[in-house]
mmCIF file of C-alpha atoms in Angstrom:
data_model
loop_
_atom_site.group_PDB
_atom_site.id
_atom_site.type_symbol
_atom_site.label_atom_id
_atom_site.label_comp_id
_atom_site.label_asym_id
_atom_site.label_seq_id
_atom_site.Cartn_x
_atom_site.Cartn_y
_atom_site.Cartn_z
ATOM 1 C CA UNK A 239 0.000 0.000 0.000
ATOM 2 C CA UNK A 240 2.851 2.351 0.888
ATOM 3 C CA UNK A 241 4.516 1.530 -2.432
ATOM 4 C CA UNK A 242 1.316 2.353 -4.321
ATOM 5 C CA UNK A 243 1.067 5.710 -2.559
ATOM 6 C CA UNK A 244 4.610 6.576 -3.591
ATOM 7 C CA UNK A 245 3.848 5.669 -7.216
ATOM 8 C CA UNK A 246 0.672 7.787 -7.153
ATOM 9 C CA UNK A 247 2.615 10.742 -5.772
ATOM 10 C CA UNK A 248 5.315 10.308 -8.433
ATOM 11 C CA UNK A 249 2.707 10.262 -11.212
ATOM 12 C CA UNK A 250 0.947 13.327 -9.791
ATOM 13 C CA UNK A 251 4.068 15.431 -9.239
ATOM 14 C CA UNK A 252 4.561 16.500 -12.909
ATOM 15 C CA UNK A 253 0.909 17.578 -13.145
ATOM 16 C CA UNK A 254 0.978 19.444 -9.838
ATOM 17 C CA UNK A 255 4.280 21.110 -10.764
ATOM 18 C CA UNK A 256 2.909 22.177 -14.160
ATOM 19 C CA UNK A 257 -0.269 23.502 -12.548
ATOM 20 C CA UNK A 258 1.699 25.590 -10.061
ATOM 21 C CA UNK A 259 4.148 27.003 -12.618
ATOM 22 C CA UNK A 260 1.857 27.473 -15.619
ATOM 23 C CA UNK A 261 -1.400 28.502 -13.939
ATOM 24 C CA UNK A 262 -1.244 29.328 -10.242
ATOM 25 C CA UNK A 263 1.919 31.451 -10.294
ATOM 26 C CA UNK A 264 0.787 33.701 -13.198
ATOM 27 C CA UNK A 265 -2.576 34.254 -11.486
ATOM 28 C CA UNK A 266 -0.969 35.232 -8.160
ATOM 29 C CA UNK A 267 1.595 37.438 -9.922
ATOM 30 C CA UNK A 268 -1.155 39.194 -11.917
ATOM 31 C CA UNK A 269 -3.197 39.930 -8.790
ATOM 32 C CA UNK A 270 -0.142 41.376 -7.048
ATOM 33 C CA UNK A 271 0.713 43.482 -10.111
ATOM 34 C CA UNK A 272 -2.578 45.362 -9.770
ATOM 35 C CA UNK A 273 -1.298 47.015 -6.592
ATOM 36 C CA UNK A 274 2.014 48.143 -8.075
ATOM 37 C CA UNK A 275 3.270 50.541 -10.698
ATOM 38 C CA UNK A 276 4.678 48.187 -13.316
ATOM 39 C CA UNK A 277 6.016 49.487 -16.613
ATOM 40 C CA UNK A 278 6.373 46.199 -18.469
ATOM 41 C CA UNK A 279 4.804 42.793 -17.940
ATOM 42 C CA UNK A 280 8.294 41.269 -17.858
ATOM 43 C CA UNK A 281 9.752 43.814 -15.408
ATOM 44 C CA UNK A 282 11.640 42.374 -12.460
ATOM 45 C CA UNK A 283 9.703 42.439 -9.184
ATOM 46 C CA UNK A 284 12.446 44.586 -7.636
ATOM 47 C CA UNK A 285 11.449 47.444 -9.973
ATOM 48 C CA UNK A 286 7.775 47.442 -8.955
ATOM 49 C CA UNK A 287 6.521 50.450 -6.968
ATOM 50 C CA UNK A 288 3.583 49.979 -4.629
ATOM 51 C CA UNK A 289 0.661 52.298 -5.444
ATOM 52 C CA UNK A 290 -2.311 50.691 -3.678
ATOM 53 C CA UNK A 291 -5.517 50.789 -5.684
ATOM 54 C CA UNK A 292 -4.341 53.512 -8.071
ATOM 55 C CA UNK A 293 -4.423 51.107 -11.011
ATOM 56 C CA UNK A 294 -8.109 50.355 -10.407
ATOM 57 C CA UNK A 295 -8.855 54.071 -10.069
ATOM 58 C CA UNK A 296 -6.935 54.702 -13.297
ATOM 59 C CA UNK A 297 -8.902 52.221 -15.415
ATOM 60 C CA UNK A 298 -12.314 53.193 -14.046
ATOM 61 C CA UNK A 299 -11.554 56.864 -14.736
ATOM 62 C CA UNK A 300 -10.526 56.030 -18.297
ATOM 63 C CA UNK A 301 -13.287 56.862 -20.861
ATOM 64 C CA UNK A 302 -11.905 54.143 -23.150
ATOM 65 C CA UNK A 303 -12.275 51.481 -20.450
ATOM 66 C CA UNK A 304 -15.817 52.590 -19.590
ATOM 67 C CA UNK A 305 -16.750 52.473 -23.272
ATOM 68 C CA UNK A 306 -15.199 49.018 -23.596
ATOM 69 C CA UNK A 307 -17.256 47.800 -20.631
ATOM 70 C CA UNK A 308 -20.464 49.124 -22.197
ATOM 71 C CA UNK A 309 -19.613 47.340 -25.461
ATOM 72 C CA UNK A 310 -18.876 44.116 -23.591
ATOM 73 C CA UNK A 311 -22.176 44.291 -21.694
ATOM 74 C CA UNK A 312 -24.044 44.809 -24.979
ATOM 75 C CA UNK A 313 -22.277 41.800 -26.486
ATOM 76 C CA UNK A 314 -23.054 39.720 -23.403
ATOM 77 C CA UNK A 315 -26.683 40.793 -23.017
ATOM 78 C CA UNK A 316 -27.998 41.405 -26.540
ATOM 79 C CA UNK A 317 -25.751 38.868 -28.225
ATOM 80 C CA UNK A 318 -26.320 36.315 -25.472
ATOM 81 C CA UNK A 319 -30.106 36.496 -25.654
ATOM 82 C CA UNK A 320 -30.150 36.223 -29.455
ATOM 83 C CA UNK A 321 -27.506 33.483 -29.672
ATOM 84 C CA UNK A 322 -28.855 31.243 -26.916
ATOM 85 C CA UNK A 323 -32.494 31.612 -28.001
ATOM 86 C CA UNK A 324 -31.693 30.768 -31.624
ATOM 87 C CA UNK A 325 -29.446 27.883 -30.533
ATOM 88 C CA UNK A 326 -32.209 26.593 -28.228
ATOM 89 C CA UNK A 327 -34.824 26.749 -31.010
ATOM 90 C CA UNK A 328 -32.531 24.986 -33.485
ATOM 91 C CA UNK A 329 -31.712 22.297 -30.908
ATOM 92 C CA UNK A 330 -35.394 21.626 -30.230
ATOM 93 C CA UNK A 331 -36.195 21.529 -33.962
ATOM 94 C CA UNK A 332 -33.333 19.159 -34.770
ATOM 95 C CA UNK A 333 -34.330 16.728 -32.003
ATOM 96 C CA UNK A 334 -38.028 16.728 -32.899
ATOM 97 C CA UNK A 335 -37.711 14.138 -35.652
ATOM 98 C CA UNK A 336 -37.501 16.416 -38.694
ATOM 99 C CA UNK A 337 -36.049 15.052 -41.933
ATOM 100 C CA UNK A 338 -32.429 15.709 -42.930
ATOM 101 C CA UNK A 339 -31.547 16.662 -39.357
ATOM 102 C CA UNK A 340 -27.924 15.522 -39.834
ATOM 103 C CA UNK A 341 -27.528 17.868 -42.786
ATOM 104 C CA UNK A 342 -29.036 20.834 -40.946
ATOM 105 C CA UNK A 343 -26.957 20.107 -37.854
ATOM 106 C CA UNK A 344 -23.752 20.046 -39.910
ATOM 107 C CA UNK A 345 -24.733 23.175 -41.868
ATOM 108 C CA UNK A 346 -25.485 25.203 -38.731
ATOM 109 C CA UNK A 347 -22.277 24.059 -37.038
ATOM 110 C CA UNK A 348 -20.147 24.659 -40.158
ATOM 111 C CA UNK A 349 -19.032 28.235 -39.215
ATOM 112 C CA UNK A 350 -17.282 26.774 -36.140
ATOM 113 C CA UNK A 351 -15.078 24.644 -38.374
ATOM 114 C CA UNK A 352 -13.948 27.625 -40.432
ATOM 115 C CA UNK A 353 -11.161 29.802 -39.010
ATOM 116 C CA UNK A 354 -12.569 32.795 -37.144
ATOM 117 C CA UNK A 355 -10.220 35.052 -39.118
ATOM 118 C CA UNK A 356 -11.522 33.661 -42.416
ATOM 119 C CA UNK A 357 -15.117 33.925 -41.208
ATOM 120 C CA UNK A 358 -14.690 37.551 -40.144
ATOM 121 C CA UNK A 359 -12.993 38.364 -43.454
ATOM 122 C CA UNK A 360 -15.899 36.807 -45.343
ATOM 123 C CA UNK A 361 -18.408 38.996 -43.508
ATOM 124 C CA UNK A 362 -16.323 42.156 -43.920
ATOM 125 C CA UNK A 363 -15.468 41.670 -47.599
ATOM 126 C CA UNK A 364 -18.469 39.833 -49.042
ATOM 127 C CA UNK A 365 -21.452 40.611 -46.822
ATOM 128 C CA UNK A 366 -20.965 44.094 -45.339
ATOM 129 C CA UNK A 367 -18.995 45.694 -48.181
ATOM 130 C CA UNK A 368 -20.770 48.900 -49.198
ATOM 131 C CA UNK A 369 -20.121 48.559 -52.937
ATOM 132 C CA UNK A 370 -20.591 44.858 -53.699
ATOM 133 C CA UNK A 371 -21.626 43.240 -50.407
ATOM 134 C CA UNK A 372 -24.476 40.746 -50.298
ATOM 135 C CA UNK A 373 -26.667 42.814 -47.960
ATOM 136 C CA UNK A 374 -26.444 45.977 -50.048
ATOM 137 C CA UNK A 375 -27.090 44.013 -53.234
ATOM 138 C CA UNK A 376 -30.318 42.748 -51.691
ATOM 139 C CA UNK A 377 -31.263 46.259 -50.492
ATOM 140 C CA UNK A 378 -30.609 47.876 -53.890
ATOM 141 C CA UNK A 379 -32.470 45.061 -55.665
ATOM 142 C CA UNK A 380 -35.612 46.095 -53.785
ATOM 143 C CA UNK A 381 -35.011 49.769 -54.520
ATOM 144 C CA UNK A 382 -33.287 50.821 -51.277
ATOM 145 C CA UNK A 383 -30.124 52.828 -50.734
ATOM 146 C CA UNK A 384 -26.863 51.072 -49.823
ATOM 147 C CA UNK A 385 -26.065 51.043 -46.098
ATOM 148 C CA UNK A 386 -22.593 51.765 -44.753
ATOM 149 C CA UNK A 387 -22.455 48.649 -42.558
ATOM 150 C CA UNK A 388 -18.839 49.254 -41.565
ATOM 151 C CA UNK A 389 -19.379 52.922 -40.752
ATOM 152 C CA UNK A 390 -19.112 54.322 -37.257
ATOM 153 C CA UNK A 391 -22.822 53.984 -36.505
ATOM 154 C CA UNK A 392 -23.217 50.390 -37.698
ATOM 155 C CA UNK A 393 -19.831 48.729 -37.206
ATOM 156 C CA UNK A 394 -20.501 47.427 -33.675
ATOM 157 C CA UNK A 395 -23.809 45.816 -34.643
ATOM 158 C CA UNK A 396 -22.331 44.400 -37.849
ATOM 159 C CA UNK A 397 -19.540 42.841 -35.790
ATOM 160 C CA UNK A 398 -22.053 41.407 -33.319
ATOM 161 C CA UNK A 399 -24.218 39.923 -36.100
ATOM 162 C CA UNK A 400 -21.181 38.213 -37.627
ATOM 163 C CA UNK A 401 -20.084 36.883 -34.233
ATOM 164 C CA UNK A 402 -23.564 35.516 -33.477
ATOM 165 C CA UNK A 403 -23.620 33.757 -36.856
ATOM 166 C CA UNK A 404 -20.435 31.927 -35.951
ATOM 167 C CA UNK A 405 -21.456 31.125 -32.369
ATOM 168 C CA UNK A 406 -24.975 29.682 -32.728
ATOM 169 C CA UNK A 407 -23.869 26.241 -33.918
ATOM 170 C CA UNK A 408 -21.530 25.705 -30.951
ATOM 171 C CA UNK A 409 -24.215 26.374 -28.339
ATOM 172 C CA UNK A 410 -26.789 24.471 -30.376
ATOM 173 C CA UNK A 411 -24.733 21.266 -30.130
ATOM 174 C CA UNK A 412 -24.474 21.631 -26.356
ATOM 175 C CA UNK A 413 -28.241 22.073 -26.116
ATOM 176 C CA UNK A 414 -28.764 19.057 -28.387
ATOM 177 C CA UNK A 415 -26.531 16.892 -26.180
ATOM 178 C CA UNK A 416 -28.702 17.821 -23.198
ATOM 179 C CA UNK A 417 -32.011 17.234 -24.986
ATOM 180 C CA UNK A 418 -30.903 13.818 -26.243
ATOM 181 C CA UNK A 419 -30.308 12.703 -22.641
ATOM 182 C CA UNK A 420 -33.980 13.237 -21.766
ATOM 183 C CA UNK A 421 -35.755 9.839 -21.863
ATOM 184 C CA UNK A 422 -38.013 9.460 -24.912
ATOM 185 C CA UNK A 423 -40.689 7.887 -22.663
ATOM 186 C CA UNK A 424 -41.434 11.309 -21.176
ATOM 187 C CA UNK A 425 -42.226 12.788 -24.595
ATOM 188 C CA UNK A 426 -44.254 9.710 -25.583
ATOM 189 C CA UNK A 427 -46.349 10.027 -22.435
ATOM 190 C CA UNK A 428 -46.866 13.741 -23.097
ATOM 191 C CA UNK A 429 -47.925 13.017 -26.689
ATOM 192 C CA UNK A 430 -50.459 10.429 -25.485
ATOM 193 C CA UNK A 431 -51.818 13.038 -23.050
ATOM 194 C CA UNK A 432 -52.349 15.398 -25.983
ATOM 195 C CA UNK A 433 -49.426 17.815 -25.435
ATOM 196 C CA UNK A 434 -48.277 19.602 -28.584
ATOM 197 C CA UNK A 435 -44.600 19.983 -29.583
ATOM 198 C CA UNK A 436 -44.606 23.567 -28.325
ATOM 199 C CA UNK A 437 -46.109 22.522 -24.975
ATOM 200 C CA UNK A 438 -43.566 19.720 -24.665
ATOM 201 C CA UNK A 439 -40.750 22.192 -25.332
ATOM 202 C CA UNK A 440 -41.850 24.583 -22.562
ATOM 203 C CA UNK A 441 -43.191 22.046 -20.049
ATOM 204 C CA UNK A 442 -40.618 19.257 -20.450
ATOM 205 C CA UNK A 443 -37.485 20.304 -22.349
ATOM 206 C CA UNK A 444 -36.842 23.684 -20.721
ATOM 207 C CA UNK A 445 -37.274 22.501 -17.082
ATOM 208 C CA UNK A 446 -35.043 19.479 -17.701
ATOM 209 C CA UNK A 447 -32.305 21.581 -19.302
ATOM 210 C CA UNK A 448 -31.327 23.803 -16.382
ATOM 211 C CA UNK A 449 -27.845 22.336 -16.061
ATOM 212 C CA UNK A 450 -27.097 22.637 -19.786
ATOM 213 C CA UNK A 451 -28.523 26.165 -19.875
ATOM 214 C CA UNK A 452 -26.243 27.188 -17.005
ATOM 215 C CA UNK A 453 -23.263 25.699 -18.839
ATOM 216 C CA UNK A 454 -24.045 27.575 -22.039
ATOM 217 C CA UNK A 455 -24.670 30.823 -20.173
ATOM 218 C CA UNK A 456 -21.327 30.500 -18.384
ATOM 219 C CA UNK A 457 -19.499 29.755 -21.644
ATOM 220 C CA UNK A 458 -21.144 32.764 -23.292
ATOM 221 C CA UNK A 459 -20.102 35.008 -20.395
ATOM 222 C CA UNK A 460 -16.489 33.873 -20.758
ATOM 223 C CA UNK A 461 -16.601 34.435 -24.533
ATOM 224 C CA UNK A 462 -18.044 37.927 -24.074
ATOM 225 C CA UNK A 463 -15.376 38.819 -21.495
ATOM 226 C CA UNK A 464 -12.541 37.515 -23.694
ATOM 227 C CA UNK A 465 -13.916 39.012 -26.918
ATOM 228 C CA UNK A 466 -10.767 39.948 -28.850
ATOM 229 C CA UNK A 467 -10.318 38.545 -32.352
ATOM 230 C CA UNK A 468 -13.551 39.889 -33.844
ATOM 231 C CA UNK A 469 -12.850 43.353 -32.493
ATOM 232 C CA UNK A 470 -9.374 43.295 -34.023
ATOM 233 C CA UNK A 471 -10.693 42.066 -37.371
ATOM 234 C CA UNK A 472 -13.273 44.852 -37.596
ATOM 235 C CA UNK A 473 -10.740 47.496 -36.431
ATOM 236 C CA UNK A 474 -7.386 46.093 -37.599
ATOM 237 C CA UNK A 475 -5.352 49.320 -37.714
ATOM 238 C CA UNK A 476 -6.451 51.506 -34.811
ATOM 239 C CA UNK A 477 -8.521 50.747 -31.735
ATOM 240 C CA UNK A 478 -11.928 52.321 -32.334
ATOM 241 C CA UNK A 479 -14.546 53.390 -29.816
ATOM 242 C CA UNK A 480 -17.243 51.445 -31.636
ATOM 243 C CA UNK A 481 -15.467 48.091 -31.350
ATOM 244 C CA UNK A 482 -13.237 48.424 -28.280
ATOM 245 C CA UNK A 483 -13.738 45.775 -25.576
ATOM 246 C CA UNK A 484 -11.930 45.317 -22.241
ATOM 247 C CA UNK A 485 -9.438 42.773 -23.610
ATOM 248 C CA UNK A 486 -8.451 45.180 -26.393
ATOM 249 C CA UNK A 487 -8.080 47.951 -23.807
ATOM 250 C CA UNK A 488 -5.966 45.585 -21.695
ATOM 251 C CA UNK A 489 -3.692 44.806 -24.647
ATOM 252 C CA UNK A 490 -3.242 48.479 -25.549
ATOM 253 C CA UNK A 491 -2.540 49.359 -21.912
ATOM 254 C CA UNK A 492 0.095 46.665 -21.426
ATOM 255 C CA UNK A 493 1.831 46.808 -24.825
ATOM 256 C CA UNK A 494 0.962 50.301 -26.032
ATOM 257 C CA UNK A 495 -0.978 51.276 -29.130
ATOM 258 C CA UNK A 496 -0.548 53.379 -32.248
ATOM 259 C CA UNK A 497 0.310 56.915 -31.164
ATOM 260 C CA UNK A 498 0.625 55.872 -27.521
ATOM 261 C CA UNK A 499 3.808 54.076 -26.527
ATOM 262 C CA UNK A 500 3.194 54.384 -22.773
ATOM 263 C CA UNK A 501 2.888 51.017 -21.061
ATOM 264 C CA UNK A 502 1.169 50.216 -17.793
ATOM 265 C CA UNK A 503 1.217 46.509 -16.995
ATOM 266 C CA UNK A 504 -0.238 47.112 -13.536
ATOM 267 C CA UNK A 505 -3.369 48.753 -14.964
ATOM 268 C CA UNK A 506 -3.629 45.976 -17.549
ATOM 269 C CA UNK A 507 -3.500 43.385 -14.783
ATOM 270 C CA UNK A 508 -6.272 45.298 -12.981
ATOM 271 C CA UNK A 509 -8.454 44.961 -16.090
ATOM 272 C CA UNK A 510 -7.884 41.210 -16.083
ATOM 273 C CA UNK A 511 -8.823 40.923 -12.408
ATOM 274 C CA UNK A 512 -11.997 42.982 -12.944
ATOM 275 C CA UNK A 513 -13.046 40.701 -15.806
ATOM 276 C CA UNK A 514 -12.358 37.606 -13.690
ATOM 277 C CA UNK A 515 -14.492 38.991 -10.843
ATOM 278 C CA UNK A 516 -17.334 39.781 -13.251
ATOM 279 C CA UNK A 517 -17.298 36.227 -14.621
ATOM 280 C CA UNK A 518 -17.391 34.788 -11.097
ATOM 281 C CA UNK A 519 -20.280 37.093 -10.132
ATOM 282 C CA UNK A 520 -22.290 36.080 -13.205
ATOM 283 C CA UNK A 521 -21.539 32.416 -12.533
ATOM 284 C CA UNK A 522 -22.738 32.782 -8.943
ATOM 285 C CA UNK A 523 -25.927 34.613 -9.963
ATOM 286 C CA UNK A 524 -26.744 32.068 -12.673
ATOM 287 C CA UNK A 525 -26.374 29.211 -10.189
ATOM 288 C CA UNK A 526 -28.516 31.159 -7.740
ATOM 289 C CA UNK A 527 -31.299 31.806 -10.247
ATOM 290 C CA UNK A 528 -31.212 28.430 -12.014
ATOM 291 C CA UNK A 529 -31.121 26.080 -9.065
ATOM 292 C CA UNK A 530 -31.175 22.360 -9.700
ATOM 293 C CA UNK A 531 -34.264 20.645 -8.337
ATOM 294 C CA UNK A 532 -35.884 17.240 -8.317
ATOM 295 C CA UNK A 533 -36.940 17.682 -11.953
ATOM 296 C CA UNK A 534 -33.355 17.935 -13.165
ATOM 297 C CA UNK A 535 -32.030 14.669 -14.621
#
């Protein structure tokens, strides 16, 4: 028995060591950085100057950070409602016995297979382009005037539409995996009792999907908080007010941006900690509101 314990410890040591070095240490270092004046992320600890909560005061006083937070909340709230509702509807439809469900499932999930960079480029060049984009071709065909989808007023919503298009299939598959675990006998009994498909969806599927819904909501929150690539694709040269999100602000603060070479790794670390706290708060509230009960499978 003692020999087995030693072998278990030996097998666990590499994993524990990796966890401490690759995950735990960077997290602790980042939290400490928020209370110091740090010029570069790679600066030696001996060069750090303690400044209390000045980094947090700095970011919350920054108009760019406040704007980025508003954009992130819009992505999380508006985008989350649209994405999860559409994904839920598709999941219910594709598990209701419709024909060609494998084809539709693959077609809806297809954007997740394509590189996000390629997908964003497709939307920018071939859908939202003012001169020859698909949307403006449809508008002009019906006698309307072309819309400047990538202009200041519309760029954020165009970016969000493109992101939702690429995200629906991912969340749909998670919903489908949860629906397929519900015993078919429950639906058969409901059908015998005269319940329609819509009634079965609201009275059976939704109550039995609390755990999966919480998972999807948590994943969406993390994606909204770490929203980076799509913002960069829609504003590749300069950081713009319409597309800035906290992670972009963090990057510009730590590494500098065009026309601003000043670096503040401590303030950047503070942004990361704020985002982490927000994710934890949302996770706690979701678990509080969507409590598992005896109905949950």
